[in-house]
Amino acid sequence: MPMTMSRARVARRIATAAAVGGGGIGLLGVAAVGVLLTEVRLARRTVGGSSDIPPCADGRYGAAFDHRTDRRPLRLGFLGDSTAAGQGVHRARQTPGALLASGLAALSELPVDFRNVALPGAQSDDLPRQVELMLADGADVPDVCVIMIGANDVTHRMPLAQSVRHLSDAVRTLRAAGCEVVVGTCPDLGTIEPVYQPLRWVARRLSRQLAAAQTIGVVESGGRTVSLGDLLGPEFEANPRELFGPDNYHPSAEGYATAAMAVLPTLCASLGLWPEKEQPEPARGEGLLPVEQAAAEAASEGGTEVTASRAPWALLKHRRRRQLPVPDPADPSSVTG
């Protein structure tokens, strides 16, 4: 508990700096910089980069439901970096967006129109451009958007407060347009196999601090978060050949499926489609907590949802995951990329 409270205080300081337009929070001593820069250069030479263009998964999912309902299709948008774009796989149906569009269609029994504006290599300062693209057609605003971003902010040393500020602004803009927002917080960069100590320790620490601060900013801006770092971290470390793609950096198809299964319950709950109550179940470790404490706990326990309750409280949930349906190969967005 003391460690959680310490992390909560750091996350709150970062989020507060973001809200007032402050800079970053210094986390490393000057003496460590030389060693870290050496490790960064080694890691960049060792970790394989991928220049492949991610497969385009845009299109309609659950088209079979067109003939069963007179309701309009749901609209799902995706924003973020290479993880949101699905870099590292070669088939559109293996991307997280396609997996979530298919899952949303199956659970809602409605067709889902999916659009992805994520950009590989993007940092959080690219979100204003992506939000503008997503909302360019005022008559076609998504019902819900998923944002996955943060890893490049850590690796490019963007000040954490600046990172959180861009994300919070994006969430507020989307919410003002009438769109629900779910954010998959910064993944655990300490699991990348060729990254060695002490950079691995620093990457893990910064990743979790950013994830917790992201949660505070997102929840206080009207969105929901799902923590991916600790959920994927142990699984990626235990099964790197299965969950990392060929470049040893981006997830494989199995890795994306693991992340999508964690996000799907929250995605559906944001639209009132998940069969669990919007109330805490204490027996499952759920509860109402101060938002910074909920953020810190979520950053340490993957698959955890945090959503706003009455200020200054947040609801921490561990939703039960379901197996994702396989995207229909007949859908135009599910063909081989």
Short mmCIF file of C-alpha atoms in Angstrom, two decimals:
data_model
loop_
_atom_site.label_atom_id
_atom_site.label_comp_id
_atom_site.label_asym_id
_atom_site.label_seq_id
_atom_site.Cartn_x
_atom_site.Cartn_y
_atom_site.Cartn_z
CA MET A 1 0.00 0.00 0.00
CA PRO A 2 2.76 2.61 0.78
CA MET A 3 4.27 1.94 -2.66
CA THR A 4 0.85 2.42 -4.30
CA MET A 5 0.34 5.70 -2.44
CA SER A 6 3.78 6.91 -3.54
CA ARG A 7 2.97 6.07 -7.16
CA ALA A 8 -0.40 7.78 -6.75
CA ARG A 9 1.27 10.99 -5.57
CA VAL A 10 3.71 11.00 -8.49
CA ALA A 11 0.89 10.37 -10.97
CA ARG A 12 -1.14 13.21 -9.45
CA ARG A 13 1.82 15.60 -9.71
CA ILE A 14 2.27 14.74 -13.40
CA ALA A 15 -1.46 15.12 -14.10
CA THR A 16 -1.58 18.43 -12.24
CA ALA A 17 1.41 19.72 -14.20
CA ALA A 18 -0.38 18.66 -17.39
CA ALA A 19 -3.53 20.53 -16.39
CA VAL A 20 -1.71 23.78 -15.65
CA GLY A 21 0.63 23.55 -18.64
CA GLY A 22 3.76 22.64 -16.73
CA GLY A 23 6.75 20.72 -18.01
CA GLY A 24 8.00 17.26 -17.20
CA ILE A 25 8.74 15.68 -13.87
CA GLY A 26 12.45 14.91 -13.40
CA LEU A 27 12.82 11.24 -12.49
CA LEU A 28 16.48 10.41 -13.10
CA GLY A 29 19.68 11.70 -11.62
CA VAL A 30 22.20 13.38 -13.88
CA ALA A 31 24.78 10.68 -13.10
CA ALA A 32 22.58 8.06 -14.76
CA VAL A 33 22.24 9.88 -18.06
CA GLY A 34 25.53 8.68 -19.62
CA VAL A 35 24.80 5.02 -18.86
CA LEU A 36 21.24 5.33 -20.11
CA LEU A 37 22.21 6.98 -23.37
CA THR A 38 24.66 4.12 -24.01
CA GLU A 39 21.90 1.60 -23.33
CA VAL A 40 19.50 3.48 -25.63
CA ARG A 41 21.99 3.33 -28.50
CA LEU A 42 22.54 -0.40 -27.96
CA ALA A 43 18.82 -1.06 -27.78
CA ARG A 44 18.14 0.85 -30.98
CA ARG A 45 20.72 -1.26 -32.81
CA THR A 46 19.37 -4.50 -31.35
CA VAL A 47 15.61 -4.03 -31.48
CA GLY A 48 14.37 -4.68 -34.95
CA GLY A 49 12.42 -1.83 -36.48
CA SER A 50 9.54 -2.45 -38.82
CA SER A 51 9.03 -0.24 -41.83
CA ASP A 52 6.05 -2.27 -43.03
CA ILE A 53 2.83 -0.34 -43.59
CA PRO A 54 0.18 -1.77 -41.25
CA PRO A 55 -2.71 -3.51 -43.01
CA CYS A 56 -5.78 -1.32 -43.52
CA ALA A 57 -8.68 -2.71 -41.50
CA ASP A 58 -11.20 0.06 -42.22
CA GLY A 59 -14.65 -1.09 -43.25
CA ARG A 60 -17.85 -2.69 -42.00
CA TYR A 61 -17.81 -5.60 -39.56
CA GLY A 62 -20.76 -7.80 -38.69
CA ALA A 63 -22.34 -7.10 -42.06
CA ALA A 64 -24.68 -10.07 -41.55
CA PHE A 65 -26.55 -8.00 -38.95
CA ASP A 66 -27.53 -5.48 -41.65
CA HIS A 67 -30.49 -7.68 -42.54
CA ARG A 68 -31.64 -8.24 -38.94
CA THR A 69 -32.11 -4.68 -37.78
CA ASP A 70 -33.24 -1.28 -38.92
CA ARG A 71 -30.85 0.46 -36.52
CA ARG A 72 -27.88 2.28 -37.97
CA PRO A 73 -24.42 0.71 -37.65
CA LEU A 74 -22.27 1.57 -34.68
CA ARG A 75 -19.20 3.66 -35.47
CA LEU A 76 -15.83 2.76 -33.94
CA GLY A 77 -12.75 4.96 -34.32
CA PHE A 78 -9.11 4.18 -33.50
CA LEU A 79 -6.36 6.68 -32.78
CA GLY A 80 -2.79 6.38 -31.54
CA ASP A 81 0.56 4.94 -32.55
CA SER A 82 1.83 1.78 -34.26
CA THR A 83 0.12 -0.48 -31.73
CA ALA A 84 -3.25 1.10 -32.51
CA ALA A 85 -2.45 0.84 -36.22
CA GLY A 86 -1.62 -2.87 -35.90
CA GLN A 87 1.99 -2.73 -37.05
CA GLY A 88 3.73 -6.08 -36.89
CA VAL A 89 0.98 -8.25 -38.43
CA HIS A 90 0.17 -8.79 -42.09
CA ARG A 91 -3.57 -9.42 -42.14
CA ALA A 92 -6.18 -6.78 -41.39
CA ARG A 93 -8.21 -9.20 -39.29
CA GLN A 94 -5.24 -9.59 -36.90
CA THR A 95 -5.10 -5.90 -35.95
CA PRO A 96 -6.58 -4.80 -32.62
CA GLY A 97 -9.08 -2.56 -34.40
CA ALA A 98 -10.48 -5.39 -36.49
CA LEU A 99 -10.66 -7.68 -33.47
CA LEU A 100 -12.52 -5.09 -31.41
CA ALA A 101 -14.87 -4.16 -34.28
CA SER A 102 -15.79 -7.82 -34.68
CA GLY A 103 -16.28 -8.27 -30.94
CA LEU A 104 -18.42 -5.15 -30.70
CA ALA A 105 -20.55 -6.31 -33.64
CA ALA A 106 -21.08 -9.75 -32.11
CA LEU A 107 -22.08 -8.43 -28.69
CA SER A 108 -24.30 -5.61 -29.97
CA GLU A 109 -25.73 -7.67 -32.86
CA LEU A 110 -25.25 -4.58 -34.99
CA PRO A 111 -22.91 -3.88 -37.89
CA VAL A 112 -19.89 -1.77 -36.94
CA ASP A 113 -18.25 0.75 -39.24
CA PHE A 114 -14.59 0.98 -38.34
CA ARG A 115 -12.09 3.73 -39.12
CA ASN A 116 -8.46 3.96 -38.02
CA VAL A 117 -6.39 7.17 -38.16
CA ALA A 118 -3.51 5.93 -35.97
CA LEU A 119 0.00 6.65 -37.21
CA PRO A 120 3.03 4.40 -36.61
CA GLY A 121 5.67 6.31 -34.71
CA ALA A 122 3.19 8.86 -33.41
CA GLN A 123 3.68 10.56 -30.09
CA SER A 124 0.88 12.16 -28.12
CA ASP A 125 1.47 15.53 -29.79
CA ASP A 126 0.05 13.98 -32.98
CA LEU A 127 -3.33 13.44 -31.34
CA PRO A 128 -4.75 16.89 -32.26
CA ARG A 129 -4.23 16.05 -35.94
CA GLN A 130 -5.77 12.60 -35.54
CA VAL A 131 -8.78 13.97 -33.65
CA GLU A 132 -9.34 16.54 -36.37
CA LEU A 133 -9.29 13.76 -38.99
CA MET A 134 -11.70 11.65 -36.95
CA LEU A 135 -14.18 14.50 -36.52
CA ALA A 136 -13.78 16.05 -39.98
CA ASP A 137 -17.20 14.77 -41.06
CA GLY A 138 -19.50 16.20 -38.44
CA ALA A 139 -22.33 13.93 -39.54
CA ASP A 140 -20.25 10.77 -39.04
CA VAL A 141 -18.89 11.15 -35.50
CA PRO A 142 -17.90 7.79 -33.94
CA ASP A 143 -20.01 6.39 -31.14
CA VAL A 144 -16.81 5.36 -29.39
CA CYS A 145 -13.10 5.84 -29.97
CA VAL A 146 -10.18 3.78 -28.70
CA ILE A 147 -6.82 5.47 -28.19
CA MET A 148 -3.56 3.57 -27.68
CA ILE A 149 -0.55 5.82 -27.24
CA GLY A 150 2.38 6.56 -24.95
CA ALA A 151 5.22 4.17 -25.79
CA ASN A 152 6.91 6.60 -28.19
CA ASP A 153 6.54 9.41 -25.66
CA VAL A 154 8.69 7.38 -23.25
CA THR A 155 11.30 6.30 -25.79
CA HIS A 156 11.61 9.84 -27.21
CA ARG A 157 11.71 11.36 -23.71
CA MET A 158 8.68 13.62 -24.13
CA PRO A 159 7.94 15.29 -20.78
CA LEU A 160 5.26 13.18 -19.10
CA ALA A 161 3.10 16.18 -18.26
CA GLN A 162 3.14 17.25 -21.90
CA SER A 163 2.17 13.74 -22.97
CA VAL A 164 -0.77 13.65 -20.56
CA ARG A 165 -1.92 17.11 -21.58
CA HIS A 166 -2.19 16.14 -25.26
CA LEU A 167 -4.09 12.98 -24.40
CA SER A 168 -6.47 14.75 -22.01
CA ASP A 169 -7.20 17.44 -24.61
CA ALA A 170 -7.97 14.76 -27.20
CA VAL A 171 -10.38 12.99 -24.84
CA ARG A 172 -12.19 16.23 -23.99
CA THR A 173 -12.55 17.16 -27.66
CA LEU A 174 -13.95 13.73 -28.57
CA ARG A 175 -16.32 13.74 -25.59
CA ALA A 176 -17.56 17.23 -26.51
CA ALA A 177 -18.40 15.86 -29.98
CA GLY A 178 -20.55 13.15 -28.36
CA CYS A 179 -18.09 10.28 -28.59
CA GLU A 180 -17.31 7.81 -25.80
CA VAL A 181 -13.57 7.30 -25.29
CA VAL A 182 -11.58 4.29 -24.08
CA VAL A 183 -7.80 4.61 -23.66
CA GLY A 184 -5.42 1.66 -23.50
CA THR A 185 -2.70 3.18 -21.34
CA CYS A 186 1.03 3.04 -22.01
CA PRO A 187 2.34 -0.54 -22.29
CA ASP A 188 5.19 -1.89 -20.21
CA LEU A 189 8.34 -1.12 -22.20
CA GLY A 190 10.40 -3.09 -19.72
CA THR A 191 9.30 -6.29 -21.45
CA ILE A 192 11.09 -5.58 -24.75
CA GLU A 193 13.51 -8.48 -24.96
CA PRO A 194 16.72 -6.85 -26.29
CA VAL A 195 16.55 -3.94 -23.81
CA TYR A 196 18.93 -4.53 -20.91
CA GLN A 197 19.42 -3.09 -17.44
CA PRO A 198 19.39 -0.37 -16.33
CA LEU A 199 17.34 0.86 -19.27
CA ARG A 200 14.82 -1.95 -18.77
CA TRP A 201 14.17 -0.83 -15.18
CA VAL A 202 13.87 2.81 -16.22
CA ALA A 203 11.57 1.96 -19.13
CA ARG A 204 9.29 -0.02 -16.83
CA ARG A 205 9.19 2.72 -14.23
CA LEU A 206 8.49 5.49 -16.73
CA SER A 207 5.89 3.39 -18.52
CA ARG A 208 3.93 2.78 -15.33
CA GLN A 209 4.19 6.37 -14.19
CA LEU A 210 2.92 7.57 -17.54
CA ALA A 211 0.10 4.99 -17.53
CA ALA A 212 -1.07 6.12 -14.08
CA ALA A 213 -0.90 9.81 -15.03
CA GLN A 214 -2.72 9.07 -18.30
CA THR A 215 -5.49 7.42 -16.30
CA ILE A 216 -5.98 10.49 -14.11
CA GLY A 217 -6.08 12.81 -17.13
CA VAL A 218 -8.43 10.60 -19.13
CA VAL A 219 -10.88 9.89 -16.30
CA GLU A 220 -11.05 13.55 -15.31
CA SER A 221 -11.70 14.40 -18.98
CA GLY A 222 -14.67 12.04 -19.23
CA GLY A 223 -13.09 8.88 -20.67
CA ARG A 224 -12.29 5.38 -19.40
CA THR A 225 -8.97 3.60 -19.27
CA VAL A 226 -7.79 0.00 -19.46
CA SER A 227 -4.29 -0.79 -18.23
CA LEU A 228 -2.28 -2.88 -20.68
CA GLY A 229 1.22 -2.80 -19.21
CA ASP A 230 1.13 -5.29 -16.37
CA LEU A 231 -1.41 -7.45 -18.18
CA LEU A 232 0.83 -7.87 -21.20
CA GLY A 233 4.14 -7.61 -19.38
CA PRO A 234 4.31 -11.05 -17.69
CA GLU A 235 2.75 -12.73 -20.72
CA PHE A 236 5.19 -11.07 -23.12
CA GLU A 237 8.14 -11.94 -20.89
CA ALA A 238 7.00 -15.56 -20.58
CA ASN A 239 6.06 -16.02 -24.24
CA PRO A 240 8.14 -13.56 -26.29
CA ARG A 241 8.19 -15.79 -29.37
CA GLU A 242 4.39 -15.97 -29.42
CA LEU A 243 3.45 -12.44 -28.32
CA PHE A 244 6.14 -10.35 -30.02
CA GLY A 245 6.23 -10.01 -33.78
CA PRO A 246 9.26 -10.58 -36.03
CA ASP A 247 10.79 -7.21 -35.12
CA ASN A 248 10.88 -8.12 -31.38
CA TYR A 249 9.12 -4.84 -30.61
CA HIS A 250 5.55 -4.82 -31.86
CA PRO A 251 3.01 -7.43 -30.72
CA SER A 252 2.27 -10.49 -32.82
CA ALA A 253 -1.27 -11.52 -33.76
CA GLU A 254 -1.52 -13.35 -30.42
CA GLY A 255 -0.24 -10.30 -28.57
CA TYR A 256 -2.81 -8.03 -30.20
CA ALA A 257 -5.56 -10.53 -29.39
CA THR A 258 -4.49 -10.49 -25.72
CA ALA A 259 -4.70 -6.70 -25.64
CA ALA A 260 -8.03 -6.62 -27.49
CA MET A 261 -9.60 -9.09 -25.06
CA ALA A 262 -8.70 -6.75 -22.22
CA VAL A 263 -10.18 -3.68 -23.94
CA LEU A 264 -13.40 -5.23 -25.31
CA PRO A 265 -15.37 -5.32 -22.01
CA THR A 266 -14.69 -1.63 -21.34
CA LEU A 267 -15.41 -0.72 -24.95
CA CYS A 268 -18.81 -2.41 -24.72
CA ALA A 269 -19.52 -1.05 -21.24
CA SER A 270 -18.98 2.50 -22.48
CA LEU A 271 -21.97 1.95 -24.79
CA GLY A 272 -24.07 0.15 -22.19
CA LEU A 273 -23.60 -3.22 -23.91
CA TRP A 274 -21.65 -5.22 -21.31
CA PRO A 275 -23.71 -7.57 -19.12
CA GLU A 276 -21.98 -6.59 -15.85
CA LYS A 277 -23.31 -3.93 -13.51
CA GLU A 278 -21.58 -0.57 -13.34
CA GLN A 279 -20.99 -1.16 -9.65
CA PRO A 280 -17.98 -2.47 -7.75
CA GLU A 281 -17.83 -6.11 -6.69
CA PRO A 282 -15.64 -6.09 -3.55
CA ALA A 283 -15.08 -9.85 -3.81
CA ARG A 284 -13.27 -9.21 -7.12
CA GLY A 285 -11.06 -6.49 -5.66
CA GLU A 286 -13.17 -3.69 -7.15
CA GLY A 287 -14.14 -0.49 -5.45
CA LEU A 288 -14.49 3.27 -5.38
CA LEU A 289 -11.12 4.94 -4.77
CA PRO A 290 -9.61 8.40 -5.07
CA VAL A 291 -8.81 8.72 -8.75
CA GLU A 292 -5.03 8.86 -8.27
CA GLN A 293 -5.05 5.73 -6.11
CA ALA A 294 -7.22 3.90 -8.64
CA ALA A 295 -4.80 5.00 -11.37
CA ALA A 296 -1.76 3.72 -9.48
CA GLU A 297 -3.38 0.37 -8.73
CA ALA A 298 -4.49 -0.04 -12.34
CA ALA A 299 -0.98 0.67 -13.63
CA SER A 300 0.25 -2.24 -11.50
CA GLU A 301 -2.56 -4.64 -12.40
CA GLY A 302 -3.24 -5.17 -16.07
CA GLY A 303 -6.71 -5.43 -17.54
CA THR A 304 -8.08 -3.05 -14.92
CA GLU A 305 -10.67 -0.48 -15.94
CA VAL A 306 -10.89 2.94 -14.33
CA THR A 307 -13.88 5.17 -14.96
CA ALA A 308 -15.16 8.32 -13.31
CA SER A 309 -17.55 8.28 -10.41
CA ARG A 310 -18.56 11.27 -8.31
CA ALA A 311 -15.47 13.47 -7.91
CA PRO A 312 -12.91 12.87 -6.55
CA TRP A 313 -13.69 9.16 -6.75
CA ALA A 314 -13.18 6.67 -9.56
CA LEU A 315 -14.54 3.18 -10.09
CA LEU A 316 -11.92 0.46 -10.41
CA LYS A 317 -13.24 -2.66 -12.20
CA HIS A 318 -11.82 -6.05 -13.18
CA ARG A 319 -14.21 -7.05 -15.93
CA ARG A 320 -14.47 -10.65 -17.00
CA ARG A 321 -12.95 -11.19 -20.41
CA ARG A 322 -14.50 -13.17 -23.23
CA GLN A 323 -12.93 -14.91 -26.19
CA LEU A 324 -12.95 -12.66 -29.22
CA PRO A 325 -14.79 -13.78 -32.36
CA VAL A 326 -12.67 -14.24 -35.45
CA PRO A 327 -13.31 -11.38 -37.92
CA ASP A 328 -15.41 -12.55 -40.84
CA PRO A 329 -13.13 -13.10 -43.87
CA ALA A 330 -16.08 -12.08 -46.07
CA ASP A 331 -15.90 -8.55 -44.68
CA PRO A 332 -13.99 -6.25 -47.06
CA SER A 333 -11.89 -5.04 -44.12
CA SER A 334 -10.78 -8.54 -43.17
CA VAL A 335 -8.99 -9.57 -46.33
CA THR A 336 -5.29 -10.33 -46.29
CA GLY A 337 -3.27 -7.14 -46.17
#
